[in-house]
PDB file of C-alpha atoms in Angstrom:
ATOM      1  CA  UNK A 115      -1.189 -58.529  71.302  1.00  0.00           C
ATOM      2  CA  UNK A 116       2.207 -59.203  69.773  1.00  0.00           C
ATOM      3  CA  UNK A 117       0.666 -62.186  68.061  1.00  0.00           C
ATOM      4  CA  UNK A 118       0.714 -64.025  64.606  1.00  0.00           C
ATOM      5  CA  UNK A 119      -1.408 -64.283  61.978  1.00  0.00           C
ATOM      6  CA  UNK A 120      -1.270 -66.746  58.348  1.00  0.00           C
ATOM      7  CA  UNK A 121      -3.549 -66.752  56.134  1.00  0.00           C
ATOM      8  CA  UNK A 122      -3.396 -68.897  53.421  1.00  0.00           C
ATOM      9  CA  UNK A 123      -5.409 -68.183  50.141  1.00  0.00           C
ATOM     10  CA  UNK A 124      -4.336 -71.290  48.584  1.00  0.00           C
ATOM     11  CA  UNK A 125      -7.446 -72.996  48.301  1.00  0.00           C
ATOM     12  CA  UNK A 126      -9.243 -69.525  47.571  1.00  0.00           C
ATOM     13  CA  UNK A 127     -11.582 -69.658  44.590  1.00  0.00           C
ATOM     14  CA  UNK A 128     -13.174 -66.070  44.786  1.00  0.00           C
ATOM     15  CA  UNK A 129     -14.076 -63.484  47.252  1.00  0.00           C
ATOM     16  CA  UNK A 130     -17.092 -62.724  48.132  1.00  0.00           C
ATOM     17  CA  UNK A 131     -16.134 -59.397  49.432  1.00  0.00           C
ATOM     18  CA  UNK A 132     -13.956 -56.329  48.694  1.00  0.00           C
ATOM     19  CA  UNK A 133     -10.195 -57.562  49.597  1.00  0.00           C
ATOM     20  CA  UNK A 134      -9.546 -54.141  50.389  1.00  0.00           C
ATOM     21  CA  UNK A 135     -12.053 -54.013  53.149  1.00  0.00           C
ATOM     22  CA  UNK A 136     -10.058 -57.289  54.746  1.00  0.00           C
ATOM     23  CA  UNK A 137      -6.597 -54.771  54.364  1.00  0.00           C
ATOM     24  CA  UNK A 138      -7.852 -51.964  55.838  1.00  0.00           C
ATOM     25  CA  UNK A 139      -8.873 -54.923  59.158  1.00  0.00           C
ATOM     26  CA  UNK A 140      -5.175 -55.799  58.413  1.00  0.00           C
ATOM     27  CA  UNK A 141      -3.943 -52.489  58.872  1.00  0.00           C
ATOM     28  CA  UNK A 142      -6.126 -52.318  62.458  1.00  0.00           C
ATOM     29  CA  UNK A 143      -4.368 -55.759  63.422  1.00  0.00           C
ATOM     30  CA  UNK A 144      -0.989 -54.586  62.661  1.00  0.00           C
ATOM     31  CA  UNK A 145      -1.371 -51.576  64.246  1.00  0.00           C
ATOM     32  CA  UNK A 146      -2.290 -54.188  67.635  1.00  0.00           C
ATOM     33  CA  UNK A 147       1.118 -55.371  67.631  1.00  0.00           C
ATOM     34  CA  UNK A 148       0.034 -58.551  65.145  1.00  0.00           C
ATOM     35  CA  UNK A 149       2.171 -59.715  62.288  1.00  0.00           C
ATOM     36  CA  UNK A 150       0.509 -61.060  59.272  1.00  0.00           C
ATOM     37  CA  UNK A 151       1.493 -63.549  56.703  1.00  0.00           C
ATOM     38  CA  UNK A 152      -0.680 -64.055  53.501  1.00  0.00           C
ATOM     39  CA  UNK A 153       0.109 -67.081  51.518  1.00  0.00           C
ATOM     40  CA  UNK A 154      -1.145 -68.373  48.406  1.00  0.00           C
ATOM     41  CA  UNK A 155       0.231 -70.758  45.750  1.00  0.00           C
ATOM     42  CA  UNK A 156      -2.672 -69.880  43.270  1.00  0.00           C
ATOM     43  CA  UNK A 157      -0.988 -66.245  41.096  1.00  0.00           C
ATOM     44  CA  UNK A 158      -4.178 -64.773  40.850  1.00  0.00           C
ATOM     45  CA  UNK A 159      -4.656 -64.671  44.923  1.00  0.00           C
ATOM     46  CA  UNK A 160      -1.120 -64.017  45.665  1.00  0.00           C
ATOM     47  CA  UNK A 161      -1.648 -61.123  43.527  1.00  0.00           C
ATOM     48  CA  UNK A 162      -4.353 -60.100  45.413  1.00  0.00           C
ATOM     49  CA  UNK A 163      -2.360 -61.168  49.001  1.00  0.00           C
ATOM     50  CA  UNK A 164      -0.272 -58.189  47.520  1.00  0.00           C
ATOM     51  CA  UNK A 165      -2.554 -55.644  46.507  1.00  0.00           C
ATOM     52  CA  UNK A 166      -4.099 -56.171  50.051  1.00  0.00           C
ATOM     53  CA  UNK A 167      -0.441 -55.916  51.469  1.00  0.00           C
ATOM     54  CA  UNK A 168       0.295 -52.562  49.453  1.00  0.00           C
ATOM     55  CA  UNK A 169      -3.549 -51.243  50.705  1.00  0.00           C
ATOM     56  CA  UNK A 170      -2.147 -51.784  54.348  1.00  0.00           C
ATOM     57  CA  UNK A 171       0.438 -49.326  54.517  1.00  0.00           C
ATOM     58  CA  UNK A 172       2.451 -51.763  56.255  1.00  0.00           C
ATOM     59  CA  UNK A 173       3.531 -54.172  54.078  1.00  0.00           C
ATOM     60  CA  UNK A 174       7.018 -55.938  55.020  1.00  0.00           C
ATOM     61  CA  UNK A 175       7.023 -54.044  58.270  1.00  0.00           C
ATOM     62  CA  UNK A 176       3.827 -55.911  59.707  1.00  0.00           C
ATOM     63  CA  UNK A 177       2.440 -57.508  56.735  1.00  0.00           C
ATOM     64  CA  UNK A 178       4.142 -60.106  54.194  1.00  0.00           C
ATOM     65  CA  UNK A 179       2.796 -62.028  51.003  1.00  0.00           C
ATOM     66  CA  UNK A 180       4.881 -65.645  50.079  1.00  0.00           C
ATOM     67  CA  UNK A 181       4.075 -68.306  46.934  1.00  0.00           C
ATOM     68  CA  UNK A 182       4.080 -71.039  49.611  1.00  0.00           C
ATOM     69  CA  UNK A 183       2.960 -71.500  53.353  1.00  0.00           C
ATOM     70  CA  UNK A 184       5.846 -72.474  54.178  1.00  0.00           C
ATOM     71  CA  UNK A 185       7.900 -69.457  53.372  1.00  0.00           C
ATOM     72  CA  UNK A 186       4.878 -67.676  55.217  1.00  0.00           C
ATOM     73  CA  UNK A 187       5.638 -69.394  57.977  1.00  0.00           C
ATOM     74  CA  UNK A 188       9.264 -68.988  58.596  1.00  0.00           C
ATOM     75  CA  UNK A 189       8.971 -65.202  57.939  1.00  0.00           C
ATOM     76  CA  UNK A 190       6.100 -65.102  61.179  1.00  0.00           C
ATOM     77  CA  UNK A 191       8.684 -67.159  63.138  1.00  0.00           C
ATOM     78  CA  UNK A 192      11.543 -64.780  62.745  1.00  0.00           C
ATOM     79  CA  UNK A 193       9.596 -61.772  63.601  1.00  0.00           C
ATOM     80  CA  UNK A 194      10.406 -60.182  66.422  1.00  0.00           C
ATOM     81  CA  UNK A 195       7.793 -58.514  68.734  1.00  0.00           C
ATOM     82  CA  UNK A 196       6.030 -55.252  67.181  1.00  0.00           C
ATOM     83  CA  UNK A 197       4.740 -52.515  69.028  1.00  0.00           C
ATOM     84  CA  UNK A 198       1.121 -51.365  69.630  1.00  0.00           C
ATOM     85  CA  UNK A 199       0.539 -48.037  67.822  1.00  0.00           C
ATOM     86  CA  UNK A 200      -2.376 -45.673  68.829  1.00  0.00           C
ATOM     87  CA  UNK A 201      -4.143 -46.131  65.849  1.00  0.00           C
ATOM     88  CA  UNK A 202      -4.729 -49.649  66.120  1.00  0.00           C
ATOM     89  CA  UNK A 203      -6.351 -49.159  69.635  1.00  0.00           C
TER      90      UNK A 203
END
């Protein structure tokens, strides 16, 4: 896939789901060549943009959590191409 992902949690207010369940998807995704940038400007979600990171396995490798969406998206730009890994087949 070698693609790129942001998500921004800015605007977030509460989730309606495990976040862990959405890191574990991460994980998958990374593992598909993606790279993955959460953003949030609200502390309480960036905090959870980095539990979710942590969860992954992959964070900074595949996976990165900024303050800003900006920041988010420079990192996504600079990233070179990742490889596909068996498990994320």
């Amino acid at each position: 896939a070698n693609g790129r992902v942001l998500m921004d949690f800015s605007a977030v207010e509460k989730f309606a789901f495990d976040p862990l369940i959405l890191g574990e998807a991460m994980k998958r995704l990374a593992g598909q060549g993606l790279c993955i940038a959460i953003a949030s400007s609200a502390p309480e979600f960036f905090g959870v943009g980095r539990q979710i990171a942590q969860f992954s396995g992959v964070e900074g490798e595949a996976i990165a959590v900024f303050k800003d969406r900006a920041g988010a998206e420079e990192w996504l730009l600079l990233q070179p191409p990742r490889p596909i890994r068996e498990e994320g087949r």
